CSV table of C-alpha atoms in Angstrom, one decimal:
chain,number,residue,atom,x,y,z
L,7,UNK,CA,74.4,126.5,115.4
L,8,UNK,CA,72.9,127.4,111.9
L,9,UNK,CA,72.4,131.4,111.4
L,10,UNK,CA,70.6,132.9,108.8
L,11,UNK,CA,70.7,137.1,107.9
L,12,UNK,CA,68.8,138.7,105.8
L,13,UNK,CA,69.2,142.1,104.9
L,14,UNK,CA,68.2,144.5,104.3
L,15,UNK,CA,64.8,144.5,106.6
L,16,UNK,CA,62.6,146.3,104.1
L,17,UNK,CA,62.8,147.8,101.1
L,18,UNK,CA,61.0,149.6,98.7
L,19,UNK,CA,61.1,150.4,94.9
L,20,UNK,CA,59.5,152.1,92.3
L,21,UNK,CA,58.2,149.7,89.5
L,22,UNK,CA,60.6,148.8,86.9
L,23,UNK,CA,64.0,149.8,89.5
L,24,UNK,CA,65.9,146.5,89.6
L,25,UNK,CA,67.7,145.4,93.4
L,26,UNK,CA,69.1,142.3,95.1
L,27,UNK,CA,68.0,141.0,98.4
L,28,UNK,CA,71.3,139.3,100.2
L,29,UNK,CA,70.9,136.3,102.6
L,30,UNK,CA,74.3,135.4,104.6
L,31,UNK,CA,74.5,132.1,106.2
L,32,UNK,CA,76.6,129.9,108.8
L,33,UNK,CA,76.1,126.3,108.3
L,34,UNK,CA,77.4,123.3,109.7
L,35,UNK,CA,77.8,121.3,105.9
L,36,UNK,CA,74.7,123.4,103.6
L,37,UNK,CA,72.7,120.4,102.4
L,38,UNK,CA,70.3,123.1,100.3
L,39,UNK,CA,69.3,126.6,100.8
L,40,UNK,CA,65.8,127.7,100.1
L,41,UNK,CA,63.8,131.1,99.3
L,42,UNK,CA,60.3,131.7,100.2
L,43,UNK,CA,58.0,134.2,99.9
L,44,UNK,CA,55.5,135.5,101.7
L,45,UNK,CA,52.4,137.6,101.4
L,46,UNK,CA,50.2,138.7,104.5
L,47,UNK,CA,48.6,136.7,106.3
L,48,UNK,CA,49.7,133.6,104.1
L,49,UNK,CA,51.9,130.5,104.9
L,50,UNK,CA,55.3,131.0,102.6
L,51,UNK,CA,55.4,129.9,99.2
L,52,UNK,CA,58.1,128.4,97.9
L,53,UNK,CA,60.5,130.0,95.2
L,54,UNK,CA,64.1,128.0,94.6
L,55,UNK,CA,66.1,125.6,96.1
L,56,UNK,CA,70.0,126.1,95.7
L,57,UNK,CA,72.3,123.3,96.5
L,58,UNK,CA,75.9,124.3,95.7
L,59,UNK,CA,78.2,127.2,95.3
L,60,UNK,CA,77.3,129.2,91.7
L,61,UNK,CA,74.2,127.6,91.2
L,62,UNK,CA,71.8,129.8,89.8
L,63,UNK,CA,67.9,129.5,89.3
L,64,UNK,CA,65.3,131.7,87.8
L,65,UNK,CA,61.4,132.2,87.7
L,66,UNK,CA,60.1,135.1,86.1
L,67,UNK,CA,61.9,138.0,87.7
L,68,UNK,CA,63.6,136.6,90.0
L,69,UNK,CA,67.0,135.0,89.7
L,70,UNK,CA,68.3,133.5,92.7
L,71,UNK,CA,72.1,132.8,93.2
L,72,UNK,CA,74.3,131.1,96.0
L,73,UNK,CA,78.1,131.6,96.7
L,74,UNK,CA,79.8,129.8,100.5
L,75,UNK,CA,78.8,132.1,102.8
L,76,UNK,CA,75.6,134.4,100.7
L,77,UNK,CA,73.1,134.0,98.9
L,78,UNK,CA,71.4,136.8,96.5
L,79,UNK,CA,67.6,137.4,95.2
L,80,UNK,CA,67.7,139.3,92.5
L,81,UNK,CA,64.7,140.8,91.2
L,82,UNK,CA,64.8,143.0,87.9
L,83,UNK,CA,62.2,145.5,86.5
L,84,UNK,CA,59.8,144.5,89.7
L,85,UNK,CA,55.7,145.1,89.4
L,86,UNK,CA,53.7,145.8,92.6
L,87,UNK,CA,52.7,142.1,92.9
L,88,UNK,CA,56.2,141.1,93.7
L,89,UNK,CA,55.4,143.3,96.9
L,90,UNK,CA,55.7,140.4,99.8
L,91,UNK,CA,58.1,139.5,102.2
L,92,UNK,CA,61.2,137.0,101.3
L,93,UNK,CA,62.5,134.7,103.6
L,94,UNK,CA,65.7,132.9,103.1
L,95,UNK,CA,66.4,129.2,104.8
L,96,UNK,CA,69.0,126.4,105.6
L,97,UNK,CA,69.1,123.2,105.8
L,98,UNK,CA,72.2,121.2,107.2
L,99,UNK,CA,73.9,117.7,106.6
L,100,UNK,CA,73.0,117.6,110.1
L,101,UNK,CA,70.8,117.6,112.0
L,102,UNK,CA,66.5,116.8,111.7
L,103,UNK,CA,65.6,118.1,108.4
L,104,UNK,CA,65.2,121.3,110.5
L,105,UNK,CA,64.9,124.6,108.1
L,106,UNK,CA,66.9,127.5,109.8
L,107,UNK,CA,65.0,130.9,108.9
L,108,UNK,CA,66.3,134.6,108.2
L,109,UNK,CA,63.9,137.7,109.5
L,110,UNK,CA,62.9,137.8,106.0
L,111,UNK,CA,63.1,141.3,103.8
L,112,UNK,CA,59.8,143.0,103.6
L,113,UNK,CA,59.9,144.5,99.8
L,114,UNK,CA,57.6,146.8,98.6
L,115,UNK,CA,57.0,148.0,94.7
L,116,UNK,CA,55.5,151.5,94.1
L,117,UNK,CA,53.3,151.8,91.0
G,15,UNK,CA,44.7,120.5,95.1
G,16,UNK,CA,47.8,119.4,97.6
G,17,UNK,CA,47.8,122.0,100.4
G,18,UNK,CA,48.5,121.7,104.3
G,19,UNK,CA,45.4,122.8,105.7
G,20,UNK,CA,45.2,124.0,109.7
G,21,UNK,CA,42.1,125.1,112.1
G,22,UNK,CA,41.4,127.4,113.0
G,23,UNK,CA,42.6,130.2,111.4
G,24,UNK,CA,42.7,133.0,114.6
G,25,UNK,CA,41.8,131.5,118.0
G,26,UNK,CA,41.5,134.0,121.1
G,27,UNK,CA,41.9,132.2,124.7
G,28,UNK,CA,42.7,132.4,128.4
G,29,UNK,CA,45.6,131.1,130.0
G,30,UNK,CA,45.5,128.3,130.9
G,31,UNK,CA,42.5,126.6,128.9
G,32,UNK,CA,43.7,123.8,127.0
G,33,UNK,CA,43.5,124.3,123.3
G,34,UNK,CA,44.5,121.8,120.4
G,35,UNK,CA,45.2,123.6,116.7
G,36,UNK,CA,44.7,120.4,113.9
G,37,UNK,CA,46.8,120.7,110.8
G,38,UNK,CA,46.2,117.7,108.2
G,39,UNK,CA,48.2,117.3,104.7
G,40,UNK,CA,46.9,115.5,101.6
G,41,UNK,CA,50.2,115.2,99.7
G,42,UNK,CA,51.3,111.9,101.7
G,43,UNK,CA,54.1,113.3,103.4
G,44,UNK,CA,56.4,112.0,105.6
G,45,UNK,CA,57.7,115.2,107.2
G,46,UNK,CA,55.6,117.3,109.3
G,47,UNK,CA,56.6,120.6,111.5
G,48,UNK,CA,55.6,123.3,113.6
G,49,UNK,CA,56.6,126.9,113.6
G,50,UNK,CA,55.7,129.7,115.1
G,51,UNK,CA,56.6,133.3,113.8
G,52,UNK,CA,57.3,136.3,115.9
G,53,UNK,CA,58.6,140.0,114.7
G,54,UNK,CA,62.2,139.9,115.0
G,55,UNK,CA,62.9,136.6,115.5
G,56,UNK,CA,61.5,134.7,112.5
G,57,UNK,CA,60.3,131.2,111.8
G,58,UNK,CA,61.3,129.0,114.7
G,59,UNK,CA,60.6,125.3,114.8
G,60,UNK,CA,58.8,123.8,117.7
G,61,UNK,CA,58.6,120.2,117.3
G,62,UNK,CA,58.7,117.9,114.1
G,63,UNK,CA,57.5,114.2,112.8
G,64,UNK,CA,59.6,112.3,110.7
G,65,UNK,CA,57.1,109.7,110.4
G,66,UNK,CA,54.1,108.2,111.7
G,67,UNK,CA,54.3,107.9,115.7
G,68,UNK,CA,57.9,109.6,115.6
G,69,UNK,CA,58.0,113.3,116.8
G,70,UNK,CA,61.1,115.2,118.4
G,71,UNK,CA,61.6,118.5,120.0
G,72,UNK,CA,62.1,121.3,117.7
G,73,UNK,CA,64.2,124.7,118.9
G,74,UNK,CA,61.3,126.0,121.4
G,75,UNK,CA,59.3,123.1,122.3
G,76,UNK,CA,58.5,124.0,126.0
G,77,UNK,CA,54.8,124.6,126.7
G,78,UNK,CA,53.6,122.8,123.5
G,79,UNK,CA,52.7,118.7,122.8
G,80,UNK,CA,52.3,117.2,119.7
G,81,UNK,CA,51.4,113.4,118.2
G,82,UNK,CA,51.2,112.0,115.3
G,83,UNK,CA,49.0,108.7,114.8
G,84,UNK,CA,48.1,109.3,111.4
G,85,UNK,CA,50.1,110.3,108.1
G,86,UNK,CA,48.6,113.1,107.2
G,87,UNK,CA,47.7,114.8,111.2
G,88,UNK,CA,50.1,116.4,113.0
G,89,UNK,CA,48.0,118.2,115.6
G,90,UNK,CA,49.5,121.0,118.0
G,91,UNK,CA,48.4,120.9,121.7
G,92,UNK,CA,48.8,123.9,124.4
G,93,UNK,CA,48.0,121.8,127.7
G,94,UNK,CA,47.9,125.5,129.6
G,95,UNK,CA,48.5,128.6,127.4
G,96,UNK,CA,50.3,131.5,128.8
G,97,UNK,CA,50.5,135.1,127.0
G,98,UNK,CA,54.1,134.3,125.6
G,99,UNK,CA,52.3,131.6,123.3
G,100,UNK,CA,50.6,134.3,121.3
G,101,UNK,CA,52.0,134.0,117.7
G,102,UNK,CA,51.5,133.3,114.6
G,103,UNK,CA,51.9,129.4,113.8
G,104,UNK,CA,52.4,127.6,111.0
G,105,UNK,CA,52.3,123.9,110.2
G,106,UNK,CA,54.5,122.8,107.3
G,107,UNK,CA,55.0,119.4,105.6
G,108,UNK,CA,57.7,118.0,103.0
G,109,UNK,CA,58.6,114.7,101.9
G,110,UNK,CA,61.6,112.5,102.4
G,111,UNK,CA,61.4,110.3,99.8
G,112,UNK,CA,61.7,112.5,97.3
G,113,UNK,CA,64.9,112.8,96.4
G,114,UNK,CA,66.6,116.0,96.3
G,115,UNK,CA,65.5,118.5,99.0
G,116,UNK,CA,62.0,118.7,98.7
G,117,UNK,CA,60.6,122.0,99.5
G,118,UNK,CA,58.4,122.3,102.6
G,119,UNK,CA,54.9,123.3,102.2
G,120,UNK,CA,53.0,125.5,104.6
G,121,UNK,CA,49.3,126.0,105.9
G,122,UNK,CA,48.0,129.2,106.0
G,123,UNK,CA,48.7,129.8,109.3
G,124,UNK,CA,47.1,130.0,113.2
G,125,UNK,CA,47.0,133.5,115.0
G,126,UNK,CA,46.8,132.5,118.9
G,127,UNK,CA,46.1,135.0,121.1
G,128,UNK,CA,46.5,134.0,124.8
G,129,UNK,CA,45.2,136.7,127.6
């Protein structure tokens, strides 16, 4: 069975204080792992899609990266709108298209 | 503007009074799903639609229907609610013929709250 752990649960920064959220996965053959965020009371948003071992992708300040068996979000110099909650997903060679979700990490950004 | 759009948005009920949430997508997508989203335990995926008149069970399926007749509907049906069912749920479509993994897309969302 696909697992999915994000840690850490929540975390908060001061504005401009650079961290990584980690995402560890078990996966029966990753076909593509995704990143989402989400703000309250919204549906998630998507970020990146990574699809093999030290692929990297970026969008603004975020930089997303993927090794076998983790994947990090790193987010430098951070501004109280990246405040939301990340979620982390799987997808497998098999299976029904079925996304596998993490708990998501709830990051906050003080001004 | 593509978006997944579901109704309504919080819905307060008794158990057992049947109650259908409607989630339509403009984007012509193959793929539709359900998920519901409870503290601690994430997303979790309750049934899916690969296609037109083709739907399958998801992880927790029990106490939930769902059909598809048209593209773009994919509506979720509790025959007789009970409290567990209260959640947060989210319909989500993607397509298939896209090539590489294309990123699901989510509706706003549906807070059901069953006394």
């Amino acid at each position: 069975e696909d697992q999915v752990t994000q840690s850490p649960e929540a975390l908060r920064l001061q504005e401009g204080e650079s961290s990584s959220l980690n995402c560890s996965y078990t996966v029966s053959g990753l076909r593509g792992l995704f990143w989402y965020r989400q703000d309250p009371g919204k549906g998630p948003e998507f970020l990146f899609t990574l699809y093999s071992a030290g692929e990297e992708k970026e969008k603004e300040r975020l930089k997303a990266t993927l090794t076998k068996k983790e994947s990090f979000l790193h987010i430098t110099a951070p501004k109280p709108e990246d405040s939301a909650t990340y979620l982390c997903a799987v997808i497998s060679n098999f299976g029904n298209e079925k996304l596998t979700f993490g708990t998501g990490t709830r990051l906050t950004i003080i001004p | 503007e593509a978006q997944v759009t579901q109704n309504p948005r919080y819905l307060i009920t008794v158990t057992g009074k049947k109650l259908t949430v409607t989630c339509s997508q403009n984007m012509n997508h193959e793929y539709m799903s359900w998920y519901r989203q409870d503290p601690g335990l994430g997303l979790r995926q309750i049934y899916y639609s690969m296609n037109v008149e083709v739907t399958d069970k998801g992880d927790v399926p029990e106490g939930y229907k769902v059909s598809r007749k048209e593209k773009r509907n994919f509506p979720l049906i509790l025959e007789s609610p009970s409290p567990n069912q209260t959640s947060l749920y989210f319909c989500a479509s993607s397509s298939l013929s896209a090539g590489k993994e294309s990123p699901l897309h989510f509706g706003n969302g549906t807070r059901l709250t069953v006394t």
